[in-house]
CSV table of C-alpha atoms in Angstrom, one decimal:
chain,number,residue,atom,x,y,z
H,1047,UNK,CA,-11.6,104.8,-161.3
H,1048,UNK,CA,-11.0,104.4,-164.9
H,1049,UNK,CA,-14.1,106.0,-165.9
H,1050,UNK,CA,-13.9,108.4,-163.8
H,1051,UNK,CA,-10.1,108.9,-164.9
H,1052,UNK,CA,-11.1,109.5,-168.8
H,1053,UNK,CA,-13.8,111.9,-168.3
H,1054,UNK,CA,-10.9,114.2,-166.2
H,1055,UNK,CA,-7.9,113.7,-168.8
H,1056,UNK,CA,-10.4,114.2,-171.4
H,1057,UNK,CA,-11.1,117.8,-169.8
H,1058,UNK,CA,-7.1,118.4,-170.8
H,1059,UNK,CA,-7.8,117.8,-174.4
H,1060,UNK,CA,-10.9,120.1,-174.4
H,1061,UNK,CA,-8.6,122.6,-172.9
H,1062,UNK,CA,-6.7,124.7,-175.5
H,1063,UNK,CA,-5.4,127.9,-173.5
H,1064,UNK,CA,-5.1,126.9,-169.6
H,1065,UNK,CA,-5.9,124.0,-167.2
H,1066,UNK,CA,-9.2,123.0,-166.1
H,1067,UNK,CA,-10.4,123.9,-162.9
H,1068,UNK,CA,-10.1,122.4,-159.5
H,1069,UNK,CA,-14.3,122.5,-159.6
H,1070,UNK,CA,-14.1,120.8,-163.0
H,1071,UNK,CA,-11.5,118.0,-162.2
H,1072,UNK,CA,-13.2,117.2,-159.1
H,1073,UNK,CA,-16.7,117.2,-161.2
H,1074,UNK,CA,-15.5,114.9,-163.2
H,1075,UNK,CA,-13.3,112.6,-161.3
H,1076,UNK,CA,-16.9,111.8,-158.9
H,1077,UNK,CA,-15.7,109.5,-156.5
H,1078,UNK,CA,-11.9,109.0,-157.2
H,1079,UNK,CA,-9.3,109.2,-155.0
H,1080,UNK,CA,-8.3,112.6,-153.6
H,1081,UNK,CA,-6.2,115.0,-156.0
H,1082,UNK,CA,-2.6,116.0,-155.1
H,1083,UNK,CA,-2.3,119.1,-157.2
H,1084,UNK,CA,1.2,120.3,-158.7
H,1085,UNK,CA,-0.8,122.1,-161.0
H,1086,UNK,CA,-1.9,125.5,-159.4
H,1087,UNK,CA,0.7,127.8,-158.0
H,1088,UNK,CA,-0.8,128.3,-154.7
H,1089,UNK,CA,0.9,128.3,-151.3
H,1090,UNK,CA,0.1,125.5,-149.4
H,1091,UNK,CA,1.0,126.8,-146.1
H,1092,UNK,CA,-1.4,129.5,-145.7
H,1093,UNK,CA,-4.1,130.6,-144.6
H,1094,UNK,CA,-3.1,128.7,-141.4
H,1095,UNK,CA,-5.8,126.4,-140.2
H,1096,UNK,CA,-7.2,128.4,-137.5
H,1097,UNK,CA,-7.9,130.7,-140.0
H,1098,UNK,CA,-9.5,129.0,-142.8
H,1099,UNK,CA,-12.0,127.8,-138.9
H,1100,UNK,CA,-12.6,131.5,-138.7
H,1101,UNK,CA,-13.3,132.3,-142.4
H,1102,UNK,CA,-15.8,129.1,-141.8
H,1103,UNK,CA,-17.4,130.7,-139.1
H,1104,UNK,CA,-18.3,133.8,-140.6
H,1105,UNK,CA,-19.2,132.3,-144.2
H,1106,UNK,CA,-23.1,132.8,-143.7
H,1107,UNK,CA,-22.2,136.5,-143.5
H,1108,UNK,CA,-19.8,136.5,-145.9
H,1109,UNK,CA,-22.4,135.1,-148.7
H,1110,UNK,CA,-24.8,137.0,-147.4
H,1111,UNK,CA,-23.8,140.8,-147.6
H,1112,UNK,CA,-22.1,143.2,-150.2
H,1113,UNK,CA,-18.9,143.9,-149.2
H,1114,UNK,CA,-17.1,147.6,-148.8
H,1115,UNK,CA,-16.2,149.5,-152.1
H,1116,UNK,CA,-12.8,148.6,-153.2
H,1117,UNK,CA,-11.7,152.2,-152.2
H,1118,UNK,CA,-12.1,150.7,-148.4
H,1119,UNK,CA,-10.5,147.4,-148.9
H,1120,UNK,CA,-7.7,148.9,-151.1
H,1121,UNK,CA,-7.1,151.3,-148.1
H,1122,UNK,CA,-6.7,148.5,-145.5
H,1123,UNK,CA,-4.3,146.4,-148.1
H,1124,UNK,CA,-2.0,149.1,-148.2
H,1125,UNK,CA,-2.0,150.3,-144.7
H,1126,UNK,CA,-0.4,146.8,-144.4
H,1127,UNK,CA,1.6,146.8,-146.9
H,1128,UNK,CA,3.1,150.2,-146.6
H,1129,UNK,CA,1.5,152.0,-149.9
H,1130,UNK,CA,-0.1,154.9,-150.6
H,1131,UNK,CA,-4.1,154.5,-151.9
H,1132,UNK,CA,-3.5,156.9,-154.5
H,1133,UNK,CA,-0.5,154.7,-156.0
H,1134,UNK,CA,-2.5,151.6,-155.6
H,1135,UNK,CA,-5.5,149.2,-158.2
H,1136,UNK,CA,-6.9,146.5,-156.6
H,1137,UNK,CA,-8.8,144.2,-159.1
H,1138,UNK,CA,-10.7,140.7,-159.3
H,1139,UNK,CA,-7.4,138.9,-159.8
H,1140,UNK,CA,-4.6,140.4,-161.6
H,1141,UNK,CA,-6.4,138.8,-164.5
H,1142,UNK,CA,-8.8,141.4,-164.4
H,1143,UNK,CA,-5.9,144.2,-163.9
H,1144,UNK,CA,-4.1,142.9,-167.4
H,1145,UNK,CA,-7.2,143.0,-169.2
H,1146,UNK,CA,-8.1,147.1,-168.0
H,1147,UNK,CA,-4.0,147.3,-168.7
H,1148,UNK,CA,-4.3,146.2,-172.2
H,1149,UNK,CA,-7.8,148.0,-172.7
H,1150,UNK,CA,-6.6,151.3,-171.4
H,1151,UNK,CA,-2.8,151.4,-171.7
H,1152,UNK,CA,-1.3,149.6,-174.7
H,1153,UNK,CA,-1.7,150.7,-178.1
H,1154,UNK,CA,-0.2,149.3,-181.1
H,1155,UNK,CA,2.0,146.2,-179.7
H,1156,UNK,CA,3.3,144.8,-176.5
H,1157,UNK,CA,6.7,142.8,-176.1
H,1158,UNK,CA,6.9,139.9,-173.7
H,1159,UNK,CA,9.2,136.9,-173.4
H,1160,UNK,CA,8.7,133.4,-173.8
H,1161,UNK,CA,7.3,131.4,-172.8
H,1162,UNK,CA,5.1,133.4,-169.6
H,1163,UNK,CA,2.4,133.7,-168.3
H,1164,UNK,CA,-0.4,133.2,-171.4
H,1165,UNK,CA,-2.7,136.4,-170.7
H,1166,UNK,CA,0.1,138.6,-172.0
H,1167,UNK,CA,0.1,137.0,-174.7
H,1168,UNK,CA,-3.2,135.6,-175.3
H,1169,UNK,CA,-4.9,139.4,-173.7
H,1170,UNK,CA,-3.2,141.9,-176.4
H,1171,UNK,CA,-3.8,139.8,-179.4
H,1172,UNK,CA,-7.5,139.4,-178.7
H,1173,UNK,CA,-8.0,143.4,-178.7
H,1174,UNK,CA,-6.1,143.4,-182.3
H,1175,UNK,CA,-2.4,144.4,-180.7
H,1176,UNK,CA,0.5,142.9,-182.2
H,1177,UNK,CA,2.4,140.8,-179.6
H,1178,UNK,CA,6.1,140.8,-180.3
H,1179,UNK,CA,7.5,137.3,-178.5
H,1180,UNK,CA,11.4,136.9,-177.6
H,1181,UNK,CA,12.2,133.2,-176.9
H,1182,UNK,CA,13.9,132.8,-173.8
H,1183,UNK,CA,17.2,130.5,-174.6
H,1184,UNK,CA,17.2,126.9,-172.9
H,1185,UNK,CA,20.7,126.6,-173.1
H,1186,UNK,CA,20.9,129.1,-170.2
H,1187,UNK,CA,18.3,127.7,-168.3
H,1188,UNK,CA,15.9,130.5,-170.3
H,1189,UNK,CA,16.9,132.8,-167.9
H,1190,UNK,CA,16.2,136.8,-169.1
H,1191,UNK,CA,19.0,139.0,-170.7
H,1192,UNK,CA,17.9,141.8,-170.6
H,1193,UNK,CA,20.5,143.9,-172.9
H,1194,UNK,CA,19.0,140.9,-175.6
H,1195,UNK,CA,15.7,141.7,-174.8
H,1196,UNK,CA,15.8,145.6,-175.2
H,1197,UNK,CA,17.3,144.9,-178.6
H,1198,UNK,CA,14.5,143.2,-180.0
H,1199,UNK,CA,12.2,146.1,-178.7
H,1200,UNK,CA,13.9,148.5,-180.5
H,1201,UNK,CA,14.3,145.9,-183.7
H,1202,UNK,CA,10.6,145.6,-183.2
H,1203,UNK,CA,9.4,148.8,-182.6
H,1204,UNK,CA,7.4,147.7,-179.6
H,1205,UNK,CA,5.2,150.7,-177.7
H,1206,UNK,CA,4.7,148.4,-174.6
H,1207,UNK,CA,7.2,145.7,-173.2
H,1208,UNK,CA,6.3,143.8,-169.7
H,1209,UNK,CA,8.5,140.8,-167.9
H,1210,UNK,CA,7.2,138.4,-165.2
H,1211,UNK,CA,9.9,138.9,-162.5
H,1212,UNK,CA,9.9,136.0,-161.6
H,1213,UNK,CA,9.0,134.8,-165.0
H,1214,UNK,CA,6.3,131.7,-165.0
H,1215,UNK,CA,6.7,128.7,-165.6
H,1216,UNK,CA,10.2,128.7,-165.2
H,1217,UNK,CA,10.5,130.7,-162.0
H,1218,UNK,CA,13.7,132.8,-163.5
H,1219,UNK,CA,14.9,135.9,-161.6
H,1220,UNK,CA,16.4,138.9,-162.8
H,1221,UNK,CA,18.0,141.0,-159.7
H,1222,UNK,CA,16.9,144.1,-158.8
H,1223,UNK,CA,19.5,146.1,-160.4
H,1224,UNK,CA,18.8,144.2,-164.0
H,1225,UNK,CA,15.1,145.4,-163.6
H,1226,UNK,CA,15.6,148.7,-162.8
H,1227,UNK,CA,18.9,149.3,-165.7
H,1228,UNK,CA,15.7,147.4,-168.1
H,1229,UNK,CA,13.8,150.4,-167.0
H,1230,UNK,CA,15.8,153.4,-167.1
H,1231,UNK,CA,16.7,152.3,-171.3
H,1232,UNK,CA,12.8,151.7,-172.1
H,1233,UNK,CA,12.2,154.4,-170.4
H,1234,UNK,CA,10.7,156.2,-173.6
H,1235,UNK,CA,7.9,153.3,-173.9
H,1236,UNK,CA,4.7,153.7,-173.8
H,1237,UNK,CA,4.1,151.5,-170.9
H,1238,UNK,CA,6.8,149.0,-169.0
H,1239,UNK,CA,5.0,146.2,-166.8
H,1240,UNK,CA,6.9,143.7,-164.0
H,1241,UNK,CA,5.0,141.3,-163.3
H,1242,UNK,CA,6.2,140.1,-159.2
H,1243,UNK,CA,3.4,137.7,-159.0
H,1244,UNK,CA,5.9,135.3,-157.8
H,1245,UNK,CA,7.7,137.6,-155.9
H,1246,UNK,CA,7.0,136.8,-152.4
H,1247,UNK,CA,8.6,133.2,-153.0
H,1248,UNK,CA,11.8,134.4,-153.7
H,1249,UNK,CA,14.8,134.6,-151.6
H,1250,UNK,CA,17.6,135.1,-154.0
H,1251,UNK,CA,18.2,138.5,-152.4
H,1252,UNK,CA,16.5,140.9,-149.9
H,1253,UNK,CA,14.3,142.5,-151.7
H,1254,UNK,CA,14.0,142.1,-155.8
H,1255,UNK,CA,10.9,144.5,-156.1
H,1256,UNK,CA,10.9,147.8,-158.0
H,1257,UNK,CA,7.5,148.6,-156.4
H,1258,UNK,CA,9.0,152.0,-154.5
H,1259,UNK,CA,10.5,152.6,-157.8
H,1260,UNK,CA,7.3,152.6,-160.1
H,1261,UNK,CA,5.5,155.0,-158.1
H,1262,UNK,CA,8.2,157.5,-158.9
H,1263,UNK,CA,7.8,156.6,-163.2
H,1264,UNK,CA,6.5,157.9,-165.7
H,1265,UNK,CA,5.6,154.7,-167.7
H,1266,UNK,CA,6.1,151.9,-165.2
H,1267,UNK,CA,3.2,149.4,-163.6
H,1268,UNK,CA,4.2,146.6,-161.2
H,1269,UNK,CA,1.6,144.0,-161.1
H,1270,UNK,CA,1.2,141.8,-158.0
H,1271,UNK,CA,-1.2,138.6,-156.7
H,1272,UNK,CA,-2.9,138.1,-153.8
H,1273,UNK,CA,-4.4,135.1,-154.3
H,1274,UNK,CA,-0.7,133.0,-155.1
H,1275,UNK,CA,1.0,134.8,-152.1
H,1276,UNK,CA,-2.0,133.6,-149.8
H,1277,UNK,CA,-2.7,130.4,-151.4
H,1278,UNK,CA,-6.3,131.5,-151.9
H,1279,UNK,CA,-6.9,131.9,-156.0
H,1280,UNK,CA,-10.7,130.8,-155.8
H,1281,UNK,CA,-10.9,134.3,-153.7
H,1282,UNK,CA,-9.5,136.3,-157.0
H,1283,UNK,CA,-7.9,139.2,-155.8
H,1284,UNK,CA,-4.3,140.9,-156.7
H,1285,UNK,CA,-3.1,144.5,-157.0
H,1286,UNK,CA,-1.2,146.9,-159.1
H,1287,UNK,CA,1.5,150.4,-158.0
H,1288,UNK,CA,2.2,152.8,-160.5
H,1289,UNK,CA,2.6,156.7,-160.5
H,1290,UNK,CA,-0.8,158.1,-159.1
H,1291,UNK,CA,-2.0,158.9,-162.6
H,1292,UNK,CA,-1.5,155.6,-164.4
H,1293,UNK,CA,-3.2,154.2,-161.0
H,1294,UNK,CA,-5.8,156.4,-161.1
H,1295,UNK,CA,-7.0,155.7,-164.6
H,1296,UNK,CA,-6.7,151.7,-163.6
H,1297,UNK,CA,-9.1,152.4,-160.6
H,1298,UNK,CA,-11.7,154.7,-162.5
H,1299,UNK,CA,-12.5,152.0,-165.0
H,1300,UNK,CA,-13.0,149.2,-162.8
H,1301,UNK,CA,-16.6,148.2,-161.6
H,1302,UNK,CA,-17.9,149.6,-158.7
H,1303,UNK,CA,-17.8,146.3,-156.3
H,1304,UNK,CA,-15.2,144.5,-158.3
H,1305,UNK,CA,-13.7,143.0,-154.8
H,1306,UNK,CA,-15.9,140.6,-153.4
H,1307,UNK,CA,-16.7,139.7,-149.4
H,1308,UNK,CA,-14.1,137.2,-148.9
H,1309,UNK,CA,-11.3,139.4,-150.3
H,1310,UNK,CA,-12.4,142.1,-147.9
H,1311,UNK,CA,-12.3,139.6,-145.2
H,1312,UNK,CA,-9.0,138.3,-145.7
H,1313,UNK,CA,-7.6,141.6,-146.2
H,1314,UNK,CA,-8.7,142.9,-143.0
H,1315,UNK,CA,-7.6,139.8,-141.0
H,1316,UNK,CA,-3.9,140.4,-142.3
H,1317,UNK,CA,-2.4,142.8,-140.1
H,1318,UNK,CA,-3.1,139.5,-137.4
H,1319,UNK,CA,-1.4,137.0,-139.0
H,1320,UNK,CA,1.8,138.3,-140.5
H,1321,UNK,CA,4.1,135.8,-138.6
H,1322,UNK,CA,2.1,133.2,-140.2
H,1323,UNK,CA,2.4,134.8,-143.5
H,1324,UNK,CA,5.9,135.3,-143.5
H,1325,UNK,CA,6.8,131.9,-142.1
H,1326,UNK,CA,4.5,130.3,-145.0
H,1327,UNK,CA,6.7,132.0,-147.0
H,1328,UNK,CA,10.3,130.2,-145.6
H,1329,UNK,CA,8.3,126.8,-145.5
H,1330,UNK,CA,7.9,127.1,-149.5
H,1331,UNK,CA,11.5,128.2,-149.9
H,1332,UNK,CA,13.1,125.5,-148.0
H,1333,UNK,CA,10.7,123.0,-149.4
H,1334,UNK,CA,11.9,124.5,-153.2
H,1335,UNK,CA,15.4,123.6,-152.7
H,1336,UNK,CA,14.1,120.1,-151.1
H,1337,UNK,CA,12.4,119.5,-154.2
H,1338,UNK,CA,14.7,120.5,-156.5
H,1339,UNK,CA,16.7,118.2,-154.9
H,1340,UNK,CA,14.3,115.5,-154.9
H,1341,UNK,CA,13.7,115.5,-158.8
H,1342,UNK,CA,17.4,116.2,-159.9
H,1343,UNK,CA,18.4,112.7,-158.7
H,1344,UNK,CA,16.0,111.4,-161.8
H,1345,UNK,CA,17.9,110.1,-164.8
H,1346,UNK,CA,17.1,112.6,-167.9
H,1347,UNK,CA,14.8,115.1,-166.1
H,1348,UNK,CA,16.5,118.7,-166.3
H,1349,UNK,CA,15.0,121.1,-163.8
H,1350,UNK,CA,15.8,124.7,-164.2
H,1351,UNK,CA,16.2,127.0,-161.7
H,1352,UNK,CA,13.6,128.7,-160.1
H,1353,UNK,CA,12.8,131.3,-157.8
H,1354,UNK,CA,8.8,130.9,-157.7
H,1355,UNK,CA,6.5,128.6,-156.0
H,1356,UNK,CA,7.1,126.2,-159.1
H,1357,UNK,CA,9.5,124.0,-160.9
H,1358,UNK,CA,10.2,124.0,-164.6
H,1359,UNK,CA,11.7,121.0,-165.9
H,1360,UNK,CA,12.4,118.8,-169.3
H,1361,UNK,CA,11.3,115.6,-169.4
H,1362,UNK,CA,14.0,112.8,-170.5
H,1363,UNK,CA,13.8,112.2,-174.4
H,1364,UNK,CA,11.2,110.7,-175.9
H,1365,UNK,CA,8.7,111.1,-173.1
H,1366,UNK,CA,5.7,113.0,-173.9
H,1367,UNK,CA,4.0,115.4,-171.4
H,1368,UNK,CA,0.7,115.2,-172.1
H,1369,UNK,CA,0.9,111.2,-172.0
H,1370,UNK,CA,2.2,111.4,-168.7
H,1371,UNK,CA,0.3,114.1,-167.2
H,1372,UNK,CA,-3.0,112.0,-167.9
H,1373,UNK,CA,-1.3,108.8,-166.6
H,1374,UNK,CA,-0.3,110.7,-163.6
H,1375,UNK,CA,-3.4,111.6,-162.9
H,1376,UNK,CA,-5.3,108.4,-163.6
H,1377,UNK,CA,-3.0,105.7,-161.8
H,1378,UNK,CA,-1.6,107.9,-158.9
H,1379,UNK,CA,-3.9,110.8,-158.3
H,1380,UNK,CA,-1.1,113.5,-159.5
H,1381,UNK,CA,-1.8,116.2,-161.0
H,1382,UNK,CA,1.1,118.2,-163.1
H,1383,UNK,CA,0.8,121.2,-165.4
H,1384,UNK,CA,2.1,120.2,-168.4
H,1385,UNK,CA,3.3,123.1,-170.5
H,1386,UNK,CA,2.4,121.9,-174.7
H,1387,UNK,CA,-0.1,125.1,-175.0
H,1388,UNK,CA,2.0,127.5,-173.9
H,1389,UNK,CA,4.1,129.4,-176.3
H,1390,UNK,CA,7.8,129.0,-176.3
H,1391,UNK,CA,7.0,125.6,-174.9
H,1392,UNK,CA,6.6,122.3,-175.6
H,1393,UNK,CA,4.8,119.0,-174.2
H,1394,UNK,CA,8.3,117.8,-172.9
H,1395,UNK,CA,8.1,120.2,-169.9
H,1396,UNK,CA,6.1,120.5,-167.3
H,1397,UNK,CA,5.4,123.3,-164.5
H,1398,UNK,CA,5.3,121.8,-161.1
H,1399,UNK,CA,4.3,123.4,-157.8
H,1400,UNK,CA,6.4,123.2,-155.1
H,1401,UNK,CA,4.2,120.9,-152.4
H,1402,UNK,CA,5.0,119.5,-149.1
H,1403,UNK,CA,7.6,116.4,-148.9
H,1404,UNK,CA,5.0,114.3,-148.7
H,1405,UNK,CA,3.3,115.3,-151.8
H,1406,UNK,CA,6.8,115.6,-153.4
H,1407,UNK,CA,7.2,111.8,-152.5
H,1408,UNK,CA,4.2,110.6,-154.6
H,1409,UNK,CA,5.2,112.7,-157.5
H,1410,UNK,CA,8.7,111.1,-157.5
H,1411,UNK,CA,6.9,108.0,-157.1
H,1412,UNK,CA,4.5,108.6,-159.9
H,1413,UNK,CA,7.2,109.2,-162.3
H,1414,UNK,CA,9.6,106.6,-161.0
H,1415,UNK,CA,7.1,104.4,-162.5
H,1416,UNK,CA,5.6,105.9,-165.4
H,1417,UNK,CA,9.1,106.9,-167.0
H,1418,UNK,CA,11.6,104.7,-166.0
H,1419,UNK,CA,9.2,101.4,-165.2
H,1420,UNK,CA,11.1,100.4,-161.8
H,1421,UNK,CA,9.6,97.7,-161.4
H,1422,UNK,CA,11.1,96.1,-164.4
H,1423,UNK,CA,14.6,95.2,-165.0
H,1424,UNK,CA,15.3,95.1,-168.9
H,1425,UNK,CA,14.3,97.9,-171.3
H,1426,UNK,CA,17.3,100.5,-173.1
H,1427,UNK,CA,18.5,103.0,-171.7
H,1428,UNK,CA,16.6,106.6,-172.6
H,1429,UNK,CA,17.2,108.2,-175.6
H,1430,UNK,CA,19.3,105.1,-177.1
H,1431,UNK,CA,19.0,103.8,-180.3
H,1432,UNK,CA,21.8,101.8,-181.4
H,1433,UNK,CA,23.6,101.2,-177.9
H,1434,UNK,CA,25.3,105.1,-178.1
H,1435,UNK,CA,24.9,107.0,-175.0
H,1436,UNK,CA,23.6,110.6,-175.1
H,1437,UNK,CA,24.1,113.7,-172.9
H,1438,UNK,CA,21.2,115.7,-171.9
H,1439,UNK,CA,20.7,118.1,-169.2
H,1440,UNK,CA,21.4,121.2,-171.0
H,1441,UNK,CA,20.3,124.5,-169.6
H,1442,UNK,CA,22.2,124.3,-166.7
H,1443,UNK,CA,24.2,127.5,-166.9
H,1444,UNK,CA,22.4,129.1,-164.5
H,1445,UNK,CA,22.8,126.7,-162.7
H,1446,UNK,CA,22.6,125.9,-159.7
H,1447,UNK,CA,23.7,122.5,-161.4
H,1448,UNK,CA,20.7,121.1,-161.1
H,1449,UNK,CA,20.2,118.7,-164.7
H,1450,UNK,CA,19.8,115.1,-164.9
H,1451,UNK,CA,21.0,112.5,-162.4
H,1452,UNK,CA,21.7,108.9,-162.1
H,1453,UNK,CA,20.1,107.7,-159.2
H,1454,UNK,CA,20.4,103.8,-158.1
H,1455,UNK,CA,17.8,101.0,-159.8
H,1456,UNK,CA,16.9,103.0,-162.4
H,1457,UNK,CA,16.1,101.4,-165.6
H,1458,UNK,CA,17.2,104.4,-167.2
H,1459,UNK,CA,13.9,103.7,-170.2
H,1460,UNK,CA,11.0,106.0,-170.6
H,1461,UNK,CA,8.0,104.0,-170.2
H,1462,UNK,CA,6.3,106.8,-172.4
H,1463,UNK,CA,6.9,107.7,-176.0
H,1464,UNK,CA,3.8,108.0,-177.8
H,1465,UNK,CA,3.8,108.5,-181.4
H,1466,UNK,CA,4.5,112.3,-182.2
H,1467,UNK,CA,1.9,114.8,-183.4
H,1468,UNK,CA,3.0,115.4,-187.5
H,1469,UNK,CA,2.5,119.2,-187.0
H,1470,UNK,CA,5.1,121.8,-187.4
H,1471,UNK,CA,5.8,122.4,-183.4
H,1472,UNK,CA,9.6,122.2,-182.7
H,1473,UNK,CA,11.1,120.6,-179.4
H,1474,UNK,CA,11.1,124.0,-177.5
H,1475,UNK,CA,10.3,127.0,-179.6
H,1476,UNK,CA,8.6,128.3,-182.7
H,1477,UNK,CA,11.8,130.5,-184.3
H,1478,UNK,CA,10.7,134.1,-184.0
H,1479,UNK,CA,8.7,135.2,-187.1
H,1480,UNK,CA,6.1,137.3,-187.8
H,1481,UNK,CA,6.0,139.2,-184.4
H,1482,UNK,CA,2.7,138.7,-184.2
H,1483,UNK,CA,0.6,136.2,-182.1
H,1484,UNK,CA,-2.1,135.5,-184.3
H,1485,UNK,CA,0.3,134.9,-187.6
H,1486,UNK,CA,2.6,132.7,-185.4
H,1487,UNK,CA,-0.3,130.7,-183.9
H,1488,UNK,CA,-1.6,129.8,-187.3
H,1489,UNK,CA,2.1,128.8,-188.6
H,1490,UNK,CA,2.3,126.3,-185.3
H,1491,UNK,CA,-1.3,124.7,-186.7
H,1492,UNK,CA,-2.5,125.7,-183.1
């Protein structure tokens, strides 16, 4: 197990941009014991089990024939979901759909906050755009404000701005009206994207999408995932809805059979299993507030609150992400996305999907014993130095008051605090600079 446990953790270090793959871990880890993953956002409910037996059955096929053109599939996907075709770009993930996005749509710089999802960041700056970053504020729970926000695209002279609604990794929701009021005043952009990847997770209110209202703008492109809503990511499949024109432009660049079989087969067995779908969907959101729940009773750990299929918290000071993410993984089989490479970030958060209680229980488990060393009863108490005691838990003001707890036969001691990396990365953000990706990457030493 301990080889096997260095060659996966060393995948992480080899990793600059994202997490290794399922594939890769599993690769790697040979034998070991079975991974509980916290990592990938995916929806562990669904597809129901009768239907992953179907998609079993028909596999040979599957492999074995070209599927329809995407013009067929996207067709089906929005008979279900209530859309007109014309309004409608299915691509190969929505991956694929940022990258035509960027190619086709944004010119001279894009405006995003941070820290989100890293191919709008990572995307624009690789075609030569200038990627203007605003830093979400911790100390309210880096929730969007989006008067703030439009500011700094004017102050920055951005052509494009786009906001993941609900933002990743924190899971933050701006309502419907806040979107929509963010529209109407960058309404003489360029190009505004909201990203609802999320979106299907979230029960904050009835309905937080501004898909009816993008088909209707000039300049607007809601971006939505398939593959996270279904718990299916290996399939690679998401969609966009914008006016007919900005659709239509999506649609004419992509490749011809950019949609493979098993999206077109999961697509088309949809309109069957809608219950299942939609009660998937009230499994995650009660297991959410379970887990919230769950992790706020841990001394020091702040968790945010969150309206995706994933859990944003700060790990108590002096613990160190990645140090615990590869522990995590080596002693108890965990696996946790830890957040160090993503901008606006640092290594003392980490993303975690929302899972089953079960699952839940071995996290809490996990970190019970990595951080606080249970099992021991003498040590400081965390974030001490000379005997003074410190308040953490900041971030709360959106809060659902969900910060640090004090739960019984806690040491209250982080059994992890590795020696810091010298470089110039600050405990949660880089201070806005330069405006520009690249410049700001090379100040961070990254």
């Amino acid at each position: 197990m301990a080889e096997a446990g260095s060659n996966v953790t060393a995948l992480f270090r080899a990793s600059t941009a994202h997490s290794p793959s399922y594939a890769a871990l599993s690769r790697a880890g040979g034998d070991a014991q079975a991974i509980t993953d916290f990592c990938i956002p995916c929806n562990p409910y669904f597809p129901t089990p009768e239907m992953f037996e179907e998609l079993g059955g028909r596999l040979r096929d599957i492999l074995t024939y070209y599927p329809s053109s995407a013009d067929t599939i996207t067709t089906e996907l929005c008979s279900v979901l209530g859309l007109n075709p014309q309004t409608v770009a299915m691509g190969n993930g929505s991956t694929e759909l940022i990258t035509w996005i960027d190619h086709l749509l944004v010119r001279e710089s894009l405006a995003v906050p941070v820290p989100t999802f890293g191919r709008w960041t990572d995307q624009p700056m690789e075609t030569g755009k200038r990627v203007d970053m605003f830093p979400l504020p911790e100390s309210a729970g880096f929730a969007l404000d989006p008067a703030s926000f439009v500011d700094f695209v004017r102050t920055r002279g951005s052509r494009t701005a786009v906001i993941c609604n609900p933002n990743n990794p924190d899971g933050g929701l701006l309502p419907r009206h806040g979107v929509l009021a963010l529209l109407d005043q960058l309404q003489d952009l360029d190009l505004v994207v909201v990203d609802e990847s999320f979106l299907e997770f979230a029960d904050a209110e009835a309905d937080s999408s501004v898909v009816g209202e993008a088909v209707l703008r000039p300049n607007t492109i809601v971006l939505r995932s398939l593959g996270k809503n279904f718990g299916l990511h290996g399939v690679r499949f998401g969609y966009l809805v914008a006016n007919p024109g900005l659709a239509g432009r999506v649609r004419a660049a992509l490749p011809k059979w950019n949609l493979n079989s098993f999206a077109e087969t999961v697509v088309f067995m949809l309109k069957e299993h809608r219950l299942e779908y939609a009660h998937s969907l009230r499994l995650v959101q009660r297991d959410r507030q379970e887990m919230i729940w769950q992790l706020s009773r841990l001394p020091g750990l702040t968790v945010y609150p969150s309206q995706g299929n994933f859990l944003y918290v700060r790990l108590p000071e002096g613990a160190d992400g990645a140090v615990l993410r590869d522990r995590l993984l080596e002693e108890y089989g965990v696996l946790v996305r830890e957040c160090g490479n993503k901008i606006g970030s640092s290594s003392r958060y980490l993303r975690l999907v929302v899972r089953p209680q079960a699952d839940v229980q071995r996290l809490v488990a996990g970190l019970e014993e990595t951080l606080y060393a249970t099992h021991h009863g003498q040590g400081r108490t965390y974030g001490q130095s000379q005997g003074q005691t410190q308040n953490h838990g900041q971030g709360q003001a959106h809060g659902h008051g969900h910060g640090h707890g004090h739960g019984q036969g806690y040491d209250r001691i982080p059994a992890l605090e590795p020696a810091r990396s010298p470089g110039p990365m600050p405990e949660y953000a880089l201070p806005y600079g330069s405006g520009t990706a690249a410049v700001d990457r090379l100040v961070r030493g990254a």
